[in-house]
Coordinates of C-alpha atoms and ligand atoms in Angstrom, one line a residue:
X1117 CA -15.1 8.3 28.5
X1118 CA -15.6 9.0 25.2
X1119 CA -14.3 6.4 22.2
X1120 CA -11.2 7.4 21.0
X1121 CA -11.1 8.5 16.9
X1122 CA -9.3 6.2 14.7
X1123 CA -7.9 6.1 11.4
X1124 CA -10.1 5.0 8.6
X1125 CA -7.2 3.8 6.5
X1126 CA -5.2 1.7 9.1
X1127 CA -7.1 2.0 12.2
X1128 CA -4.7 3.2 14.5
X1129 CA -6.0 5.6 17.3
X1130 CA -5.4 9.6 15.6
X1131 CA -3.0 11.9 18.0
X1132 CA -1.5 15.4 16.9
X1133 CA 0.9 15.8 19.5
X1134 CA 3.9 14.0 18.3
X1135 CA 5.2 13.5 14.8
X1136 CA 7.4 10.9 14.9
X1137 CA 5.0 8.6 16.6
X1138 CA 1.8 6.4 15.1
X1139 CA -1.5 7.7 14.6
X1140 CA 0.0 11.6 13.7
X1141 CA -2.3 13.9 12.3
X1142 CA -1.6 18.0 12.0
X1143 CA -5.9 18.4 12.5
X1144 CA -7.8 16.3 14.9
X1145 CA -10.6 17.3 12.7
X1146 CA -9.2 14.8 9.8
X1147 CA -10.2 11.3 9.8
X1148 CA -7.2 9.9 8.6
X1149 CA -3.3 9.4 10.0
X1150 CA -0.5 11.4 7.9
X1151 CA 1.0 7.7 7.3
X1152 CA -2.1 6.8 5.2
X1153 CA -2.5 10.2 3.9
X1154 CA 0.9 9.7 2.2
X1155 CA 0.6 6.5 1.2
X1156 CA -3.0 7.0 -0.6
X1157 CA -1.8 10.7 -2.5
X1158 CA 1.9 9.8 -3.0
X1159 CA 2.4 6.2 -3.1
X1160 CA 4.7 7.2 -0.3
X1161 CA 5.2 4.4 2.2
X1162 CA 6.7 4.3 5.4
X1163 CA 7.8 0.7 6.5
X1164 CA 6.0 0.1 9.9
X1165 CA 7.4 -3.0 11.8
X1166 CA 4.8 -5.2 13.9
X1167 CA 5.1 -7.6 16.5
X1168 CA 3.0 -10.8 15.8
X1169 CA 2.0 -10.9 20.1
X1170 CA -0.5 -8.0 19.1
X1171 CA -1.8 -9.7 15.9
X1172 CA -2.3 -13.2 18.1
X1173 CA -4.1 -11.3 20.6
X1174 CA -6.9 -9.9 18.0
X1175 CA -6.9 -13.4 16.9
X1176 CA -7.7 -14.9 20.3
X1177 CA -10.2 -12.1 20.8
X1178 CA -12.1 -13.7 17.5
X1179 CA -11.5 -17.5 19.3
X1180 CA -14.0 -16.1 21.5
X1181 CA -16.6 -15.6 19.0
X1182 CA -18.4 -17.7 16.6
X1183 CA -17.7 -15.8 13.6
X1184 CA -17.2 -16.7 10.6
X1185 CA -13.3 -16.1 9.5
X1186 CA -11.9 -15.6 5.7
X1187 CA -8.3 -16.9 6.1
X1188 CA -6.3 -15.2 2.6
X1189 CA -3.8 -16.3 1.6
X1190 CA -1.6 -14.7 -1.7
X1191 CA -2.0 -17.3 -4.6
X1192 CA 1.7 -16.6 -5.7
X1193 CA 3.0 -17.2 -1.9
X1194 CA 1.2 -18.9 0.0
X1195 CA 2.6 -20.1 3.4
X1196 CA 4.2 -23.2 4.2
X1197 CA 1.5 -24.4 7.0
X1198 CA -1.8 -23.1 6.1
X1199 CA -3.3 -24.9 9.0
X1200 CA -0.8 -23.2 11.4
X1201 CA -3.4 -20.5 11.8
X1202 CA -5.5 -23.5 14.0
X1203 CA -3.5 -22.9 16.8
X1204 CA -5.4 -19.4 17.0
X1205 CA -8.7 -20.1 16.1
X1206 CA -10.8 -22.7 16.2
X1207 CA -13.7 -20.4 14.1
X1208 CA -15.3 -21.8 10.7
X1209 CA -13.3 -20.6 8.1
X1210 CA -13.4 -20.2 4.6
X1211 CA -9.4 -20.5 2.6
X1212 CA -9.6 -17.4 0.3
X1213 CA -6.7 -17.9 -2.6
X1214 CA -6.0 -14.1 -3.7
X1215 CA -4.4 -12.5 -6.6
X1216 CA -5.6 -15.3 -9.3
X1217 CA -4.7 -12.7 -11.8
X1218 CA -0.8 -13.3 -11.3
X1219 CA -0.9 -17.1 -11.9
X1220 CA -0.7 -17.8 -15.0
X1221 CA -4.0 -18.4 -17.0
X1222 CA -2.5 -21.9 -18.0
X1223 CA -2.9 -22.7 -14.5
X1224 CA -6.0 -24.0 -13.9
X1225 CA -8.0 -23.3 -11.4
X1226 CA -9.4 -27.0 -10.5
X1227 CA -5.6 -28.3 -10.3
X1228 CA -4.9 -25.4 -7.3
X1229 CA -8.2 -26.1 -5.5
X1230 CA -7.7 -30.0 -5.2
X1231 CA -3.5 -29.0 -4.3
X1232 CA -5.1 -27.5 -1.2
X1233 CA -7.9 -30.1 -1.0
X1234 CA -5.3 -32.7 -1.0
X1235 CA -3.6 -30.9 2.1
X1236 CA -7.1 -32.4 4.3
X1237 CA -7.4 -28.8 5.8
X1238 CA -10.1 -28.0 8.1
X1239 CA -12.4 -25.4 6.1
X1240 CA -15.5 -25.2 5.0
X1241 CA -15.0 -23.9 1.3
X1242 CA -12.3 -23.1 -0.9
X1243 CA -12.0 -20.2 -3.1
X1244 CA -10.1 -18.6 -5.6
X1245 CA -10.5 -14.7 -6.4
X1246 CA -9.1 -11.8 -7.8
X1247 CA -9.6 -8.2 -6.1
X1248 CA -8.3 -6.7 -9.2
X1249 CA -9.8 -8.6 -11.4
X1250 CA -13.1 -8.8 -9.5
X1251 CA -13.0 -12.7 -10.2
X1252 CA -15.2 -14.9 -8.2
X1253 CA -16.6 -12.1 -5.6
X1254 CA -19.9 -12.8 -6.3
X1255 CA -19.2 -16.4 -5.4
X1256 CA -17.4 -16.0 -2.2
X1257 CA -19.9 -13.2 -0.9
X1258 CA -22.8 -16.5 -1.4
X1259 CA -20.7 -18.7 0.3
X1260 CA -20.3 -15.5 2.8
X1261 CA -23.9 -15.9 3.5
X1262 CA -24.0 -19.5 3.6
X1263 CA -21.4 -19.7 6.2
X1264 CA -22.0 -17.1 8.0
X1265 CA -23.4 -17.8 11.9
X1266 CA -23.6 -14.2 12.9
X1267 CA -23.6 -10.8 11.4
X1268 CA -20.1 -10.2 12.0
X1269 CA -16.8 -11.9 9.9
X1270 CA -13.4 -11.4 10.4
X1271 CA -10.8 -10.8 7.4
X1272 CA -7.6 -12.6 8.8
X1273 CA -4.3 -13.7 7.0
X1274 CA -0.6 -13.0 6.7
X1275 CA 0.2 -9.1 5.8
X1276 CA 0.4 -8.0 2.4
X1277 CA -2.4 -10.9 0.9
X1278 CA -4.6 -8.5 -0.2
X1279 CA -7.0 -8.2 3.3
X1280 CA -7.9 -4.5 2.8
X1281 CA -7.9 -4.4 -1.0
X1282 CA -10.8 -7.3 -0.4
X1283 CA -12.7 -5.5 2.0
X1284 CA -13.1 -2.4 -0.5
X1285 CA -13.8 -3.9 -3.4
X1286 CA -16.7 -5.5 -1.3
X1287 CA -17.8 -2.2 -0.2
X1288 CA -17.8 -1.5 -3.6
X1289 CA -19.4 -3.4 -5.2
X1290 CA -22.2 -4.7 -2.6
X1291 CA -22.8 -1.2 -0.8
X1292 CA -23.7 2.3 -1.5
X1293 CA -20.4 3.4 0.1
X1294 CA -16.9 3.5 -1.3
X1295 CA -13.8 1.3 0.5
X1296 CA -11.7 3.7 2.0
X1297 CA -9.4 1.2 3.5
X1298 CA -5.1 1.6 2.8
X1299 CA -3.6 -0.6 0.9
X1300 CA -0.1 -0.9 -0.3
X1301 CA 2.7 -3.6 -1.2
X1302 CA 4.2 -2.3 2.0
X1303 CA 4.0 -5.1 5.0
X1304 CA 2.2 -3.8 7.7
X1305 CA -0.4 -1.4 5.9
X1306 CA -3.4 -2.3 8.4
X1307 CA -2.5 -1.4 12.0
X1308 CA -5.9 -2.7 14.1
X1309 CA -9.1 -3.8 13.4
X1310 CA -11.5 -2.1 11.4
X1311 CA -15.0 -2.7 11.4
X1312 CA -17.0 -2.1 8.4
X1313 CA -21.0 -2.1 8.2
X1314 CA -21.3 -3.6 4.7
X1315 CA -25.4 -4.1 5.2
X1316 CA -28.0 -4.7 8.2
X1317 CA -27.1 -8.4 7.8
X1318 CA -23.5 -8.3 7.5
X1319 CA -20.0 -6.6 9.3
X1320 CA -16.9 -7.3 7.8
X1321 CA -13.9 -6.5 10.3
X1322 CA -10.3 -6.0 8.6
X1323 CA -7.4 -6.9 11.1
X1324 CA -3.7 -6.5 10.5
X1325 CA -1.7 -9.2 8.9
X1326 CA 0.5 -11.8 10.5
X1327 CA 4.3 -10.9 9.6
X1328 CA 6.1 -14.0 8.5
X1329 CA 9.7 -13.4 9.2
X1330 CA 10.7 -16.1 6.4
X1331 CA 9.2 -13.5 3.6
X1332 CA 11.8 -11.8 1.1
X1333 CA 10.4 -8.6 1.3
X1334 CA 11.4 -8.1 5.3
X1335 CA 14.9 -7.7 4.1
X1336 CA 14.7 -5.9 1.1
X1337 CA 14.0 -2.0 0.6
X1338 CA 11.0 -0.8 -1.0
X1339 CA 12.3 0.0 -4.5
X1340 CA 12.7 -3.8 -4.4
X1341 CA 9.2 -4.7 -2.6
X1342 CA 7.5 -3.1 -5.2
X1343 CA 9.5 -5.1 -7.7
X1344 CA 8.8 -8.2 -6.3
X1345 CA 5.1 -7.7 -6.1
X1346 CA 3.7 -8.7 -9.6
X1347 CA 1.4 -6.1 -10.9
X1348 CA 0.2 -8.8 -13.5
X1349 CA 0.3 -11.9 -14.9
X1350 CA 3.4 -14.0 -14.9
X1351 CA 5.3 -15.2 -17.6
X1352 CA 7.3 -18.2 -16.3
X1353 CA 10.5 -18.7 -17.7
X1354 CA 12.1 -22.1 -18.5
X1355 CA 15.7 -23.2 -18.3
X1356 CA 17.3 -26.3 -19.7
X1357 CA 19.7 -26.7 -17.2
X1358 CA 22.9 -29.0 -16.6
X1359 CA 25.5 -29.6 -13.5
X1360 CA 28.0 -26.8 -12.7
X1361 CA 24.9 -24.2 -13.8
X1362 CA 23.4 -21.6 -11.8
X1363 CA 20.2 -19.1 -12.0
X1364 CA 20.5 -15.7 -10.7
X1365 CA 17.1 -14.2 -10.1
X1366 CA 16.8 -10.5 -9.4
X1367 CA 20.1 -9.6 -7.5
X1368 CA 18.3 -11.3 -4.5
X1369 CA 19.0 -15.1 -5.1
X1370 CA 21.3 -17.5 -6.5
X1371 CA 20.5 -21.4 -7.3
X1372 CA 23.8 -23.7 -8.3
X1373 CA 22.3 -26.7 -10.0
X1374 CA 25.2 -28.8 -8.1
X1375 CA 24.1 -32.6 -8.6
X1376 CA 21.7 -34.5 -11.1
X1377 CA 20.9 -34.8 -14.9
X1378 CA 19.8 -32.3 -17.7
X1379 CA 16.6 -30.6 -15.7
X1380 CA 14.7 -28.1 -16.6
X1381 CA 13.9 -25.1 -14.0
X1382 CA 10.3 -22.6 -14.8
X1383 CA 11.0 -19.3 -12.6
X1384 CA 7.2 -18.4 -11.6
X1385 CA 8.1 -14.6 -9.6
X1386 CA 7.4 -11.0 -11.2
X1387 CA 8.2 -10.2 -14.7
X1388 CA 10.1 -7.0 -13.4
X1389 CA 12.8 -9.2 -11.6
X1390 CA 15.6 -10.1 -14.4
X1391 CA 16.5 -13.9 -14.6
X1392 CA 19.9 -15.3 -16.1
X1393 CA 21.6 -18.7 -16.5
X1394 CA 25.5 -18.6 -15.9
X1395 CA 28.3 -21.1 -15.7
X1396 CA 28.6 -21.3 -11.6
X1397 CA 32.1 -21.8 -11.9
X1398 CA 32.8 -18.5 -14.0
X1399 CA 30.0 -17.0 -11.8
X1400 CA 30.6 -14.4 -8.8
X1401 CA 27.2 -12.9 -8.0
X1402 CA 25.5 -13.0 -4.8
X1403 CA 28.1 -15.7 -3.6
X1404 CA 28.6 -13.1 -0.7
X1405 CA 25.4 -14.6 0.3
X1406 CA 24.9 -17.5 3.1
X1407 CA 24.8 -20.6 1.1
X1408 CA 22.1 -23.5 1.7
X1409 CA 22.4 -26.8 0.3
X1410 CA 19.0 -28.1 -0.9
X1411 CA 18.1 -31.5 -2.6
X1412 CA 14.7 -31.6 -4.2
X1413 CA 12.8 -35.2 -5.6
X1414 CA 10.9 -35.6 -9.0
X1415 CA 8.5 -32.7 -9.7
X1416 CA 8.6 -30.6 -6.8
X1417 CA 8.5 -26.8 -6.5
X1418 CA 11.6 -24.8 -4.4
X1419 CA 9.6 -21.8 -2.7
X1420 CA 11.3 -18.5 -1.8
X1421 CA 9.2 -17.1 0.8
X1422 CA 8.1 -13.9 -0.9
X1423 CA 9.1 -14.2 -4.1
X1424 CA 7.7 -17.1 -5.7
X1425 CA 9.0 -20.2 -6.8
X1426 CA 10.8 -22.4 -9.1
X1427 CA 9.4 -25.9 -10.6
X1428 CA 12.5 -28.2 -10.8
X1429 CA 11.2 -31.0 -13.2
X1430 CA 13.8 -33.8 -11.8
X1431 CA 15.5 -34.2 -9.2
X1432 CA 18.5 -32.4 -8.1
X1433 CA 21.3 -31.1 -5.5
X1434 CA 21.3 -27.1 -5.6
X1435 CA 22.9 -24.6 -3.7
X1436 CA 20.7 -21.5 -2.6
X1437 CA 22.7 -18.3 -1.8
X1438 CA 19.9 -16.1 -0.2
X1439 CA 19.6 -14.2 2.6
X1440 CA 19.7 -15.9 6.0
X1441 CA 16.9 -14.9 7.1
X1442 CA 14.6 -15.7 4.1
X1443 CA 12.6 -19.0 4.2
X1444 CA 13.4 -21.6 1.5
X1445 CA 11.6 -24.6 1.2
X1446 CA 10.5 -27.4 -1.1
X1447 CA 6.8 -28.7 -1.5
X1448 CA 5.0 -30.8 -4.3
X1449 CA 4.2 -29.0 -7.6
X1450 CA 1.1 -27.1 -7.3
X1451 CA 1.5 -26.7 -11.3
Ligands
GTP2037 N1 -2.1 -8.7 -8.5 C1 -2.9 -8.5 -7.4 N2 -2.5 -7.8 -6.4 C2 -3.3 -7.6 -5.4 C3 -4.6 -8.2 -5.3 N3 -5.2 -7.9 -4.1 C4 -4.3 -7.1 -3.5 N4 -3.2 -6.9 -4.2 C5 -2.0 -6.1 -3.9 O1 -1.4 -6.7 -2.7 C6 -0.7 -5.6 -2.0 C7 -1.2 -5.7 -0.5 O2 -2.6 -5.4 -0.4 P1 -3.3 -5.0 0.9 O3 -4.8 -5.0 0.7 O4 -2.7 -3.8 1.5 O5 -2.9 -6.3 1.8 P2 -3.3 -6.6 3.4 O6 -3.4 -8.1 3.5 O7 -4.4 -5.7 3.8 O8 -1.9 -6.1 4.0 P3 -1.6 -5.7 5.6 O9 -2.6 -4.6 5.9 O10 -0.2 -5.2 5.5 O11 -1.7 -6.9 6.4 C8 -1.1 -4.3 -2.6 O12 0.0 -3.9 -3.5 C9 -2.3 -4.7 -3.5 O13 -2.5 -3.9 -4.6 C10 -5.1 -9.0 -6.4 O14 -6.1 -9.5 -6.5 N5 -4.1 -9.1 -7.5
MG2038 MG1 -4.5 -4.3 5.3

């Protein structure tokens, strides 16, 4: 029986019997799925929702091999438990940090890489990059070929990190071909592995991402997702805050500074989500919201899954109104 013809955006196998369903195409002919079509010529994206059972059974399928793994993570958000991913795969693997070009430059780079060094994960290199930026691909496609035990490596991480938009900008820039991969700030872009011939020595196979349930942008709708997404560099903004205040960032989160002396708060999410400082008394907004008492110790940073984070220099009693389902969490300062 012959192969059946996938998409060369997302992967999923073509059809052109049913419209409604995955994988629709009007011509057989075509080598791409109306869903990718769409989103490449009109930025027009179709929220797809994935269970993770089919993502964990490409990764067990790569257990069985020896190849080497990228693990990306999203500089900005990165999850809680990096090494969760173990549980899957038991591969070398290199920690790719993506989207360097958000951070801001005052970051440095040496202070992020020794955050994660000081986590003890199992990998064998660290990296930072930017796929827009093209920062540091040389230097991960060496360590590509210095880790590499076979021809093949696998692209793995949580969706929306910047998997695909990796992939073609190393077709780009170390083939003759040109990446032809979707990408979007949609969850979900990549539907099944891809396999891409970069050279004789060397096959990079996209797969899609894990959804993580805890992330903002599950419950938002896209006008928001694209909001939240920083297209460039932030510009963290700093609060002198007292008791009895409150941020509101967005209209998608609401932290009452409850308990704890004059702090000061540094916002690190998109420049196109608004951020204001009200009395929480005389304040209403978002108190609709599920509230979640949080305490945080001396320098530590409160994440919102999805939208970035807020460096809380002292420590202090909050309230986060948020939605339920949205993971909030404190960690040490990675600043
Ligand atoms: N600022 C910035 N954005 C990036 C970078 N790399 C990727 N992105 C953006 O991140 C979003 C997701 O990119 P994709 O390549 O589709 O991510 P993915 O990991 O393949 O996602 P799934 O296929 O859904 O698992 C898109 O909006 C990209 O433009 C980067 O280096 N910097
Ligand atoms: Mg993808």
């Amino acid at each position: 029986m012959s192969k059946k013809k996938t998409c060369i955006g997302c992967g999923i196998v073509l059809q052109d019997e049913n419209m409604s369903q995955e994988g629709y195409t009007s011509n057989i002919d075509n080598d791409i799925c109306n869903r990718c079509f769409r989103m490449k010529n009109y930025g027009d994206y179709q929220i797809v929702t994935r269970s993770n059972e089919e993502y964990i059974n490409i990764l067990r399928d790569v257990n069985k091999t020896k190849d080497l793994v990228l693990y990306i993570v999203d500089a900005l958000n990165f999850e809680k438990d990096i090494t969760s991913i173990r549980q899957y795969l038991s591969n070398r693997m290199i920690l790719v940090i993506n989207k360097r070009d958000v951070l801001p430059k005052s970051v440095k780079d040496e202070k992020l890489i020794s955050y994660f060094q000081n986590l003890n994960l199992d990998f064998a290199d660290i990296i930072i990059i930017s796929c827009h930026k093209n920062y540091h691909l040389d230097e991960l496609m060496n360590m590509i070929n210095k880790y590499k035990k076979s021809k093949k490596v696998y692209v793995v991480g949580n969706t929306n990190v910047g998997k695909s938009s990796l992939i073609n900008k190393l077709i780009k820039n170390y083939s003759e071909k040109e990446g032809e991969l979707t990408i979007s700030p949609m969850p979900s872009t990549t539907l099944n592995k891809i396999s891409i011939k970069l050279n004789d020595d060397l096959t990079i196979i996209d797969t899609p991402g894990l959804v993580n349930r805890g992330n903002i942008v599950n419950y938002v709708d896209s006008d928001h997702v694209k909001k939240i997404n920083p297209k460039k560099e932030i510009k963290p903004k700093t609060y002198q805050i007292k008791k009895n205040q409150c941020l509101v960032i967005g209209d998608l989160v609401r932290v009452d500074y409850v308990e704890g002396d004059k702090n000061s708060f540094t916002v690190f999410a998109s420049n196109d989500l608004k951020v204001k400082r009200y009395n929480s008394n005389r304040c209403q907004f978002l108190k609709n919201l599920s509230k979640i008492p949080y305490e945080v110790a001396y320098h530590q940073d409160l994440v919102i899954d999805g939208l970035g984070f807020i460096k809380i220099v002292s420590k202090a009693k909050l309230d986060i109104y948020v939605d339920i389902n949205v993971n909030v969490y404190t960690r040490n300062s990675i600043i």
